[in-house]
mmCIF file of C-alpha atoms and ligand atoms in Angstrom:
data_model
loop_
_atom_site.group_PDB
_atom_site.id
_atom_site.type_symbol
_atom_site.label_atom_id
_atom_site.label_comp_id
_atom_site.label_asym_id
_atom_site.label_seq_id
_atom_site.Cartn_x
_atom_site.Cartn_y
_atom_site.Cartn_z
ATOM 1 C CA MET A 176 -19.650 -18.901 8.501
ATOM 2 C CA LYS A 177 -18.202 -21.611 6.300
ATOM 3 C CA VAL A 178 -14.531 -21.792 5.254
ATOM 4 C CA THR A 179 -13.096 -24.565 3.081
ATOM 5 C CA PRO A 180 -10.697 -24.317 0.113
ATOM 6 C CA TYR A 181 -13.723 -24.545 -2.164
ATOM 7 C CA GLU A 182 -16.256 -22.392 -0.369
ATOM 8 C CA VAL A 183 -16.038 -19.279 1.792
ATOM 9 C CA GLN A 184 -19.367 -18.038 3.073
ATOM 10 C CA GLY A 185 -20.828 -15.663 5.629
ATOM 11 C CA GLU A 186 -19.310 -13.115 7.977
ATOM 12 C CA ILE A 187 -15.754 -14.254 8.754
ATOM 13 C CA ASP A 188 -14.839 -14.238 12.434
ATOM 14 C CA TYR A 189 -11.081 -14.864 12.466
ATOM 15 C CA ASP A 190 -10.839 -15.524 16.215
ATOM 16 C CA LYS A 191 -13.527 -18.138 15.854
ATOM 17 C CA LEU A 192 -11.662 -19.664 12.883
ATOM 18 C CA ILE A 193 -8.522 -20.034 15.018
ATOM 19 C CA LYS A 194 -10.599 -22.000 17.540
ATOM 20 C CA GLU A 195 -12.510 -24.049 14.975
ATOM 21 C CA PHE A 196 -9.427 -24.972 12.969
ATOM 22 C CA GLY A 197 -7.251 -25.403 16.048
ATOM 23 C CA THR A 198 -4.494 -23.043 14.857
ATOM 24 C CA LYS A 199 -2.581 -20.553 17.034
ATOM 25 C CA PRO A 200 -2.791 -16.749 16.933
ATOM 26 C CA ILE A 201 0.380 -14.841 16.043
ATOM 27 C CA THR A 202 1.239 -13.262 19.376
ATOM 28 C CA ASP A 203 3.381 -10.199 20.045
ATOM 29 C CA GLU A 204 6.012 -12.502 21.591
ATOM 30 C CA LEU A 205 6.206 -14.488 18.373
ATOM 31 C CA LEU A 206 6.511 -11.258 16.381
ATOM 32 C CA GLU A 207 9.428 -10.192 18.593
ATOM 33 C CA ARG A 208 11.114 -13.507 17.858
ATOM 34 C CA ILE A 209 10.619 -13.095 14.094
ATOM 35 C CA LYS A 210 11.962 -9.545 14.325
ATOM 36 C CA LYS A 211 15.277 -10.846 15.677
ATOM 37 C CA HIS A 212 15.836 -12.443 12.289
ATOM 38 C CA THR A 213 14.122 -10.053 9.892
ATOM 39 C CA GLY A 214 14.920 -6.689 11.451
ATOM 40 C CA GLU A 215 11.948 -4.485 10.582
ATOM 41 C CA LEU A 216 8.720 -6.506 10.505
ATOM 42 C CA HIS A 217 6.702 -6.544 7.311
ATOM 43 C CA GLU A 218 3.512 -4.496 7.664
ATOM 44 C CA VAL A 219 1.332 -7.572 7.184
ATOM 45 C CA LEU A 220 2.867 -8.933 10.390
ATOM 46 C CA ARG A 221 2.703 -5.629 12.293
ATOM 47 C CA ARG A 222 -0.945 -5.293 11.297
ATOM 48 C CA LYS A 223 -1.804 -8.947 11.970
ATOM 49 C CA ILE A 224 -2.955 -9.526 8.402
ATOM 50 C CA PHE A 225 -1.028 -12.752 8.781
ATOM 51 C CA PHE A 226 -2.777 -13.586 12.024
ATOM 52 C CA SER A 227 -2.521 -17.303 12.662
ATOM 53 C CA HIS A 228 -0.057 -20.185 12.331
ATOM 54 C CA ARG A 229 0.780 -23.802 12.931
ATOM 55 C CA ASP A 230 4.239 -24.588 14.366
ATOM 56 C CA LEU A 231 5.885 -21.336 13.306
ATOM 57 C CA ASP A 232 7.607 -21.415 16.703
ATOM 58 C CA LEU A 233 9.107 -24.815 15.858
ATOM 59 C CA ILE A 234 10.368 -23.475 12.515
ATOM 60 C CA LEU A 235 12.157 -20.677 14.404
ATOM 61 C CA ASN A 236 13.596 -23.133 16.942
ATOM 62 C CA GLU A 237 15.129 -25.166 14.141
ATOM 63 C CA TYR A 238 16.287 -22.067 12.253
ATOM 64 C CA GLU A 239 18.043 -20.832 15.379
ATOM 65 C CA ARG A 240 19.810 -24.193 15.583
ATOM 66 C CA GLY A 241 21.068 -23.613 12.044
ATOM 67 C CA ASN A 242 18.491 -25.720 10.217
ATOM 68 C CA LYS A 243 16.999 -23.803 7.329
ATOM 69 C CA PHE A 244 13.404 -24.343 6.296
ATOM 70 C CA VAL A 245 11.969 -24.284 2.797
ATOM 71 C CA LEU A 246 9.003 -22.080 1.787
ATOM 72 C CA TYR A 247 6.070 -23.500 -0.141
ATOM 73 C CA THR A 248 3.041 -21.750 -1.574
ATOM 74 C CA GLY A 249 0.910 -22.113 -4.687
ATOM 75 C CA ARG A 250 -1.830 -21.126 -7.047
ATOM 76 C CA LYS A 251 -4.692 -22.735 -8.943
ATOM 77 C CA PRO A 252 -3.820 -21.172 -12.325
ATOM 78 C CA SER A 253 -6.470 -19.073 -14.000
ATOM 79 C CA ASP A 254 -7.030 -15.750 -15.753
ATOM 80 C CA ASN A 255 -7.856 -13.862 -12.606
ATOM 81 C CA VAL A 256 -4.845 -13.109 -10.426
ATOM 82 C CA HIS A 257 -5.917 -10.339 -8.061
ATOM 83 C CA ILE A 258 -4.198 -8.375 -5.317
ATOM 84 C CA GLY A 259 -5.472 -10.849 -2.696
ATOM 85 C CA HIS A 260 -3.135 -13.417 -4.267
ATOM 86 C CA LEU A 261 -0.249 -10.954 -4.445
ATOM 87 C CA LEU A 262 -0.687 -10.245 -0.733
ATOM 88 C CA VAL A 263 0.530 -13.766 0.058
ATOM 89 C CA TRP A 264 3.227 -13.861 -2.633
ATOM 90 C CA LYS A 265 4.774 -10.548 -1.678
ATOM 91 C CA PHE A 266 4.950 -11.644 1.937
ATOM 92 C CA THR A 267 6.514 -14.932 0.834
ATOM 93 C CA LYS A 268 9.147 -12.930 -1.036
ATOM 94 C CA PHE A 269 9.875 -10.974 2.166
ATOM 95 C CA LEU A 270 10.381 -14.274 4.013
ATOM 96 C CA GLN A 271 12.649 -15.577 1.246
ATOM 97 C CA ASP A 272 14.811 -12.454 1.418
ATOM 98 C CA LYS A 273 15.037 -12.201 5.181
ATOM 99 C CA PHE A 274 15.654 -15.870 5.944
ATOM 100 C CA ASN A 275 17.555 -16.523 2.715
ATOM 101 C CA VAL A 276 15.624 -19.685 1.921
ATOM 102 C CA GLU A 277 14.316 -21.627 -1.053
ATOM 103 C CA LEU A 278 10.719 -21.468 -2.296
ATOM 104 C CA TYR A 279 8.713 -24.154 -4.054
ATOM 105 C CA PHE A 280 5.718 -22.656 -5.829
ATOM 106 C CA GLN A 281 3.035 -25.102 -6.973
ATOM 107 C CA MET A 282 0.843 -24.414 -10.026
ATOM 108 C CA THR A 283 -2.112 -26.743 -9.677
ATOM 109 C CA ASP A 284 -3.327 -26.932 -13.259
ATOM 110 C CA ASP A 285 -4.826 -30.309 -12.317
ATOM 111 C CA GLU A 286 -6.925 -28.604 -9.607
ATOM 112 C CA GLU A 287 -8.166 -25.899 -11.994
ATOM 113 C CA PHE A 288 -9.194 -28.612 -14.457
ATOM 114 C CA LEU A 289 -10.909 -30.803 -11.866
ATOM 115 C CA PHE A 290 -12.800 -28.053 -10.060
ATOM 116 C CA LYS A 291 -13.597 -25.533 -12.797
ATOM 117 C CA LYS A 292 -15.180 -25.575 -16.218
ATOM 118 C CA ARG A 293 -11.852 -25.409 -17.982
ATOM 119 C CA SER A 294 -9.989 -27.742 -20.314
ATOM 120 C CA LEU A 295 -6.730 -29.195 -19.093
ATOM 121 C CA GLU A 296 -4.896 -27.462 -21.933
ATOM 122 C CA GLU A 297 -6.249 -24.069 -20.898
ATOM 123 C CA ALA A 298 -5.411 -24.679 -17.255
ATOM 124 C CA ASN A 299 -1.858 -25.578 -18.226
ATOM 125 C CA LYS A 300 -1.531 -22.438 -20.337
ATOM 126 C CA PHE A 301 -2.586 -20.346 -17.344
ATOM 127 C CA ALA A 302 0.107 -21.989 -15.244
ATOM 128 C CA TYR A 303 2.656 -20.302 -17.525
ATOM 129 C CA GLU A 304 0.790 -16.977 -17.557
ATOM 130 C CA ASN A 305 0.438 -16.915 -13.778
ATOM 131 C CA ALA A 306 4.096 -17.831 -13.387
ATOM 132 C CA LEU A 307 4.821 -14.354 -14.810
ATOM 133 C CA ASP A 308 2.858 -12.771 -11.964
ATOM 134 C CA VAL A 309 4.722 -14.857 -9.426
ATOM 135 C CA ILE A 310 8.126 -13.999 -10.892
ATOM 136 C CA ALA A 311 7.117 -10.309 -11.036
ATOM 137 C CA CYS A 312 7.010 -10.351 -7.230
ATOM 138 C CA GLY A 313 10.810 -10.485 -7.333
ATOM 139 C CA PHE A 314 11.669 -14.004 -6.185
ATOM 140 C CA ASP A 315 15.303 -15.067 -6.405
ATOM 141 C CA PRO A 316 15.691 -17.250 -9.529
ATOM 142 C CA LYS A 317 18.456 -19.249 -7.849
ATOM 143 C CA LYS A 318 16.249 -20.116 -4.891
ATOM 144 C CA THR A 319 12.788 -20.412 -6.452
ATOM 145 C CA LYS A 320 11.289 -23.402 -8.219
ATOM 146 C CA ILE A 321 7.897 -23.401 -9.861
ATOM 147 C CA ILE A 322 6.218 -26.794 -10.090
ATOM 148 C CA ILE A 323 3.503 -27.402 -12.686
ATOM 149 C CA ASP A 324 1.578 -30.442 -11.486
ATOM 150 C CA THR A 325 0.815 -32.071 -14.834
ATOM 151 C CA GLU A 326 4.459 -31.652 -15.919
ATOM 152 C CA TYR A 327 6.450 -32.507 -12.786
ATOM 153 C CA ILE A 328 4.254 -35.535 -12.202
ATOM 154 C CA LYS A 329 6.968 -38.161 -12.559
ATOM 155 C CA THR A 330 8.579 -36.977 -9.329
ATOM 156 C CA MET A 331 5.334 -36.073 -7.600
ATOM 157 C CA TYR A 332 3.259 -39.152 -8.270
ATOM 158 C CA PRO A 333 5.029 -41.631 -5.954
ATOM 159 C CA ILE A 334 4.780 -39.116 -3.082
ATOM 160 C CA ALA A 335 1.108 -38.364 -3.836
ATOM 161 C CA LEU A 336 0.380 -42.108 -3.846
ATOM 162 C CA LYS A 337 1.961 -42.585 -0.440
ATOM 163 C CA VAL A 338 -0.258 -39.823 0.925
ATOM 164 C CA ALA A 339 -3.331 -41.239 -0.834
ATOM 165 C CA LYS A 340 -2.979 -44.616 0.835
ATOM 166 C CA HIS A 341 -3.478 -42.940 4.227
ATOM 167 C CA LEU A 342 -6.445 -40.774 3.225
ATOM 168 C CA THR A 343 -9.875 -42.354 3.440
ATOM 169 C CA LEU A 344 -12.939 -41.226 1.567
ATOM 170 C CA SER A 345 -14.735 -40.530 4.820
ATOM 171 C CA THR A 346 -11.974 -38.137 5.973
ATOM 172 C CA SER A 347 -12.043 -36.376 2.619
ATOM 173 C CA LYS A 348 -15.834 -35.955 2.835
ATOM 174 C CA ALA A 349 -15.681 -34.688 6.392
ATOM 175 C CA VAL A 350 -12.874 -32.197 5.709
ATOM 176 C CA PHE A 351 -14.039 -30.748 2.377
ATOM 177 C CA GLY A 352 -17.747 -31.483 2.488
ATOM 178 C CA PHE A 353 -17.533 -33.623 -0.680
ATOM 179 C CA LYS A 354 -20.682 -35.489 -1.689
ATOM 180 C CA ASN A 355 -21.256 -38.540 -3.849
ATOM 181 C CA ASP A 356 -21.449 -36.434 -7.001
ATOM 182 C CA ASN A 357 -17.944 -34.971 -6.606
ATOM 183 C CA ASN A 358 -15.571 -36.441 -9.173
ATOM 184 C CA VAL A 359 -12.866 -38.788 -7.892
ATOM 185 C CA GLY A 360 -10.078 -36.488 -9.114
ATOM 186 C CA GLN A 361 -11.274 -33.876 -6.638
ATOM 187 C CA VAL A 362 -11.000 -36.384 -3.815
ATOM 188 C CA PHE A 363 -7.453 -37.317 -4.860
ATOM 189 C CA PHE A 364 -6.311 -33.754 -5.457
ATOM 190 C CA THR A 365 -5.447 -32.954 -1.830
ATOM 191 C CA CYS A 366 -2.697 -35.598 -2.124
ATOM 192 C CA MET A 367 -1.146 -33.516 -4.916
ATOM 193 C CA GLN A 368 -1.291 -30.355 -2.819
ATOM 194 C CA SER A 369 0.483 -32.262 -0.045
ATOM 195 C CA VAL A 370 3.440 -33.182 -2.234
ATOM 196 C CA PRO A 371 5.484 -29.926 -2.194
ATOM 197 C CA ALA A 372 5.250 -29.969 1.617
ATOM 198 C CA LEU A 373 7.127 -33.290 1.609
ATOM 199 C CA LEU A 374 9.175 -32.919 -1.566
ATOM 200 C CA PRO A 375 12.123 -30.965 -0.043
ATOM 201 C CA SER A 376 12.780 -33.899 2.326
ATOM 202 C CA VAL A 377 12.728 -36.298 -0.633
ATOM 203 C CA LEU A 378 14.964 -34.163 -2.867
ATOM 204 C CA LYS A 379 17.472 -33.375 -0.119
ATOM 205 C CA GLY A 380 17.429 -36.892 1.290
ATOM 206 C CA GLU A 381 16.963 -35.683 4.860
ATOM 207 C CA PRO A 382 14.036 -34.398 6.944
ATOM 208 C CA THR A 383 13.490 -30.782 5.895
ATOM 209 C CA GLN A 384 11.126 -28.303 7.576
ATOM 210 C CA VAL A 385 8.630 -26.574 5.306
ATOM 211 C CA LEU A 386 6.765 -23.325 6.038
ATOM 212 C CA ILE A 387 3.648 -22.592 3.985
ATOM 213 C CA PRO A 388 2.354 -19.013 3.769
ATOM 214 C CA HIS A 389 -1.280 -19.138 2.612
ATOM 215 C CA ALA A 390 -4.753 -17.702 3.088
ATOM 216 C CA ILE A 391 -6.552 -19.507 5.909
ATOM 217 C CA ASP A 392 -9.029 -21.253 3.565
ATOM 218 C CA GLN A 393 -6.283 -23.686 2.441
ATOM 219 C CA ASP A 394 -5.772 -24.987 5.974
ATOM 220 C CA PRO A 395 -8.008 -28.080 5.506
ATOM 221 C CA HIS A 396 -5.569 -29.458 2.906
ATOM 222 C CA PHE A 397 -2.611 -29.031 5.205
ATOM 223 C CA ARG A 398 -4.435 -30.504 8.206
ATOM 224 C CA ILE A 399 -4.514 -33.679 6.159
ATOM 225 C CA THR A 400 -0.840 -33.322 5.158
ATOM 226 C CA ARG A 401 0.183 -32.782 8.769
ATOM 227 C CA ASP A 402 -1.764 -35.813 9.873
ATOM 228 C CA ILE A 403 -0.159 -38.101 7.301
ATOM 229 C CA ALA A 404 3.429 -36.733 7.070
ATOM 230 C CA PRO A 405 4.751 -38.421 10.248
ATOM 231 C CA LYS A 406 3.274 -41.758 9.123
ATOM 232 C CA LEU A 407 5.534 -41.497 6.075
ATOM 233 C CA GLY A 408 8.566 -40.393 8.085
ATOM 234 C CA PHE A 409 8.358 -36.706 7.100
ATOM 235 C CA PRO A 410 8.198 -33.666 9.414
ATOM 236 C CA LYS A 411 4.804 -31.957 9.591
ATOM 237 C CA PRO A 412 4.738 -28.784 7.495
ATOM 238 C CA ALA A 413 4.219 -25.494 9.359
ATOM 239 C CA SER A 414 1.934 -22.721 8.112
ATOM 240 C CA ILE A 415 1.380 -18.997 8.454
ATOM 241 C CA HIS A 416 -2.150 -17.855 7.608
ATOM 242 C CA SER A 417 -3.501 -14.621 6.165
ATOM 243 C CA ILE A 418 -6.986 -13.164 6.346
ATOM 244 C CA PHE A 419 -8.915 -12.740 3.081
ATOM 245 C CA LEU A 420 -8.759 -9.440 1.311
ATOM 246 C CA PRO A 421 -12.309 -8.060 1.604
ATOM 247 C CA GLY A 422 -14.240 -7.599 -1.631
ATOM 248 C CA LEU A 423 -14.792 -4.085 -2.941
ATOM 249 C CA LYS A 424 -18.473 -4.308 -2.198
ATOM 250 C CA GLU A 425 -19.999 -4.671 1.250
ATOM 251 C CA GLY A 426 -19.297 -8.086 2.841
ATOM 252 C CA GLY A 427 -17.542 -11.117 1.375
ATOM 253 C CA LYS A 428 -13.975 -11.649 0.211
ATOM 254 C CA MET A 429 -12.262 -10.520 -2.953
ATOM 255 C CA SER A 430 -13.514 -13.106 -5.375
ATOM 256 C CA ALA A 431 -12.135 -14.084 -8.740
ATOM 257 C CA SER A 432 -15.618 -15.020 -9.942
ATOM 258 C CA ASP A 433 -17.051 -11.523 -9.380
ATOM 259 C CA PRO A 434 -15.091 -8.975 -11.469
ATOM 260 C CA MET A 435 -16.490 -5.965 -9.603
ATOM 261 C CA SER A 436 -15.363 -7.381 -6.232
ATOM 262 C CA ALA A 437 -11.677 -7.541 -7.052
ATOM 263 C CA ILE A 438 -8.723 -5.607 -8.486
ATOM 264 C CA PHE A 439 -7.071 -7.877 -11.029
ATOM 265 C CA VAL A 440 -3.443 -7.543 -12.060
ATOM 266 C CA THR A 441 -4.622 -7.138 -15.650
ATOM 267 C CA ASP A 442 -7.014 -4.234 -14.915
ATOM 268 C CA THR A 443 -6.609 -0.951 -16.772
ATOM 269 C CA PRO A 444 -6.492 2.339 -14.818
ATOM 270 C CA GLU A 445 -10.079 3.021 -16.005
ATOM 271 C CA GLN A 446 -11.313 -0.308 -14.666
ATOM 272 C CA ILE A 447 -9.549 0.236 -11.346
ATOM 273 C CA LYS A 448 -11.063 3.706 -11.111
ATOM 274 C CA LYS A 449 -14.568 2.448 -11.732
ATOM 275 C CA LYS A 450 -14.224 -0.272 -9.131
ATOM 276 C CA ILE A 451 -12.711 1.863 -6.392
ATOM 277 C CA MET A 452 -15.163 4.721 -6.958
ATOM 278 C CA ASN A 453 -17.994 2.212 -6.480
ATOM 279 C CA ALA A 454 -16.393 0.515 -3.464
ATOM 280 C CA PHE A 455 -18.195 0.275 -0.154
ATOM 281 C CA SER A 456 -17.525 3.417 1.888
ATOM 282 C CA GLY A 457 -17.563 4.148 5.603
ATOM 283 C CA GLY A 458 -18.434 7.777 4.888
ATOM 284 C CA ARG A 459 -21.586 9.635 5.893
ATOM 285 C CA GLU A 460 -24.654 10.312 3.768
ATOM 286 C CA THR A 461 -23.837 13.970 3.155
ATOM 287 C CA THR A 462 -20.609 15.976 3.125
ATOM 288 C CA GLU A 463 -21.932 18.182 5.875
ATOM 289 C CA GLU A 464 -22.666 15.262 8.130
ATOM 290 C CA HIS A 465 -19.293 13.688 7.307
ATOM 291 C CA LYS A 466 -17.396 16.841 8.231
ATOM 292 C CA LYS A 467 -19.289 17.094 11.505
ATOM 293 C CA LEU A 468 -19.382 13.450 12.589
ATOM 294 C CA GLY A 469 -16.469 11.887 10.683
ATOM 295 C CA GLY A 470 -16.295 8.623 8.739
ATOM 296 C CA ASN A 471 -15.675 5.051 9.828
ATOM 297 C CA PRO A 472 -12.337 3.778 8.431
ATOM 298 C CA ASP A 473 -12.832 0.364 10.042
ATOM 299 C CA ILE A 474 -15.552 -0.517 7.539
ATOM 300 C CA ASP A 475 -14.355 1.700 4.671
ATOM 301 C CA ILE A 476 -13.069 -0.574 1.895
ATOM 302 C CA PRO A 477 -10.660 1.931 0.278
ATOM 303 C CA PHE A 478 -9.090 2.511 3.706
ATOM 304 C CA GLN A 479 -8.920 -1.238 4.338
ATOM 305 C CA TYR A 480 -7.082 -1.713 1.042
ATOM 306 C CA LEU A 481 -4.540 0.881 2.099
ATOM 307 C CA ARG A 482 -4.111 -0.928 5.421
ATOM 308 C CA ILE A 483 -3.910 -4.435 4.006
ATOM 309 C CA PHE A 484 -2.032 -3.794 0.799
ATOM 310 C CA PHE A 485 -1.208 -0.363 -0.566
ATOM 311 C CA GLU A 486 0.237 1.739 2.273
ATOM 312 C CA PRO A 487 3.266 0.213 4.032
ATOM 313 C CA ASP A 488 4.021 3.361 6.071
ATOM 314 C CA ASP A 489 2.354 3.145 9.510
ATOM 315 C CA VAL A 490 2.684 6.866 10.191
ATOM 316 C CA LYS A 491 0.990 7.851 6.929
ATOM 317 C CA LEU A 492 -1.691 5.238 7.451
ATOM 318 C CA LYS A 493 -2.483 6.464 10.950
ATOM 319 C CA LYS A 494 -2.824 10.028 9.732
ATOM 320 C CA ILE A 495 -5.276 8.942 7.043
ATOM 321 C CA TYR A 496 -7.193 6.935 9.650
ATOM 322 C CA ASP A 497 -7.365 9.803 12.122
ATOM 323 C CA ASP A 498 -8.244 12.418 9.506
ATOM 324 C CA TYR A 499 -11.057 10.281 8.141
ATOM 325 C CA LYS A 500 -12.479 9.715 11.592
ATOM 326 C CA ALA A 501 -12.269 13.437 12.291
ATOM 327 C CA GLY A 502 -14.118 14.248 9.065
ATOM 328 C CA LYS A 503 -11.074 15.987 7.546
ATOM 329 C CA ILE A 504 -10.845 13.467 4.731
ATOM 330 C CA LEU A 505 -14.065 12.912 2.758
ATOM 331 C CA SER A 506 -14.993 9.522 1.391
ATOM 332 C CA GLY A 507 -14.333 10.662 -2.199
ATOM 333 C CA GLU A 508 -10.869 11.775 -1.107
ATOM 334 C CA MET A 509 -10.218 8.432 0.577
ATOM 335 C CA LYS A 510 -11.126 6.708 -2.679
ATOM 336 C CA GLN A 511 -8.753 9.004 -4.540
ATOM 337 C CA ILE A 512 -5.850 8.177 -2.194
ATOM 338 C CA CYS A 513 -6.484 4.463 -2.656
ATOM 339 C CA LEU A 514 -6.956 4.803 -6.393
ATOM 340 C CA GLU A 515 -3.622 6.548 -6.944
ATOM 341 C CA LYS A 516 -1.782 3.883 -4.970
ATOM 342 C CA ALA A 517 -3.642 1.106 -6.792
ATOM 343 C CA ILE A 518 -2.907 2.402 -10.274
ATOM 344 C CA GLU A 519 0.741 2.997 -9.457
ATOM 345 C CA PHE A 520 1.051 -0.522 -8.062
ATOM 346 C CA ILE A 521 -0.721 -2.307 -10.912
ATOM 347 C CA GLU A 522 1.186 -0.415 -13.602
ATOM 348 C CA ASP A 523 4.470 -1.297 -11.956
ATOM 349 C CA HIS A 524 3.393 -4.937 -11.618
ATOM 350 C CA GLN A 525 2.397 -5.144 -15.277
ATOM 351 C CA LYS A 526 5.815 -3.862 -16.335
ATOM 352 C CA LYS A 527 7.622 -6.391 -14.163
ATOM 353 C CA ARG A 528 5.275 -9.107 -15.403
ATOM 354 C CA GLU A 529 6.225 -8.507 -19.039
ATOM 355 C CA GLY A 530 9.878 -8.436 -18.047
ATOM 356 C CA SER A 531 9.590 -11.915 -16.549
ATOM 357 C CA ARG A 532 8.622 -13.589 -19.847
ATOM 358 C CA LYS A 533 12.243 -14.116 -20.819
ATOM 359 C CA VAL A 534 13.249 -15.730 -17.538
ATOM 360 C CA VAL A 535 10.253 -17.954 -16.862
ATOM 361 C CA ASP A 536 12.005 -21.141 -18.025
ATOM 362 C CA LYS A 537 14.711 -20.640 -15.402
ATOM 363 C CA PHE A 538 12.103 -20.981 -12.661
ATOM 364 C CA ILE A 539 10.275 -24.110 -13.801
ATOM 365 C CA LEU A 540 11.305 -27.337 -12.142
ATOM 366 C CA ARG A 541 11.614 -30.262 -14.547
ATOM 367 C CA ASP A 542 12.114 -33.946 -13.955
HETATM 368 N N1 LIG B 648 -5.247 -24.796 -3.839
HETATM 369 C C1 LIG B 648 -4.660 -23.499 -3.998
HETATM 370 C C2 LIG B 648 -5.678 -22.571 -4.709
HETATM 371 O O1 LIG B 648 -6.796 -22.907 -4.915
HETATM 372 C C3 LIG B 648 -3.388 -23.543 -4.760
HETATM 373 C C4 LIG B 648 -2.257 -24.062 -3.926
HETATM 374 C C5 LIG B 648 -1.526 -25.212 -4.122
HETATM 375 C C6 LIG B 648 -1.728 -23.454 -2.763
HETATM 376 N N2 LIG B 648 -0.601 -25.362 -3.154
HETATM 377 C C7 LIG B 648 -0.679 -24.303 -2.305
HETATM 378 C C8 LIG B 648 -2.030 -22.267 -2.068
HETATM 379 C C9 LIG B 648 0.064 -23.967 -1.167
HETATM 380 C C10 LIG B 648 -1.293 -21.947 -0.939
HETATM 381 C C11 LIG B 648 -0.259 -22.807 -0.493
HETATM 382 O O2 LIG B 648 -5.345 -21.462 -5.058
#
């Protein structure tokens, strides 16, 4: 198993990741504490899809003392937003609503340029396209600021420099596995990703707590940020970590580089159908066998998508789970249930996405 922001490989053991990374599991006690503020818990919390954290308890301590935190998340802009990305953004929107807090959303067009075969101009264009997907999640325009790295650089650069002075090449190599043939922009980039975690303190002129919802693979960046922040007089940012959405095929995560492994926000109903019908199933070889012995929802990808993303209702989900196990739902029927939910969701998202074109300028932070 290997997990860095730039490479995820092998069978992911999330308990082992918590130990290796030194994060904390989200316990039932912590969930009870969150519930005091949010009322009903979001299903991704109830189902431990957000499973790990750093200092979330401290964020709640401060919040209970009347000190609001700021949310921060981000995206390396490209033409492949998939539902794995929306998983984090929709949860971030829930946190914004329930805690009534601001969000800084970073578009790292610099990162896309430095790490991918893409011109800087293209990467920048995708920052604007992806902003539509972010806005479509329903964030409050009064409380949400989108930062585009190459454009908000005047404010960001002094902060990035202060981080850079504390980051050695040997740390960068050890954390990300960089070798001598990595370009120097890649080494510097983690300083840019640190900036929005510190920026609220700079803009408000007082120490401000930041909570970062993100998939666990981004943790190496924020380990560095947390290490350096106190040296610069900033509070350490806290994080809440999600699992990866599994790919449609057997094994591996939903990956932007493999079109058949992921459901993209731009997919047509026909494309979604083809992908879900070919998804890895936990059903039996024959219908007869399936009816007699039942299927395995725990490895069935269409069921997992319902659990992780498409079916918020626990009662409905449990019935589908039980009926599949009992052989009352066939694997083709499971795919159909998932497919209907997926098409409905993506069509709705695409509508909202187009609607956000006229408001995008309101969200972009300028200096
Ligand atoms: N590096 C992230 C990516 O590859 C983008 C990103 C920037 C981000 N800042 C973030 C993701 C904060 C989560 C939280 O997609």
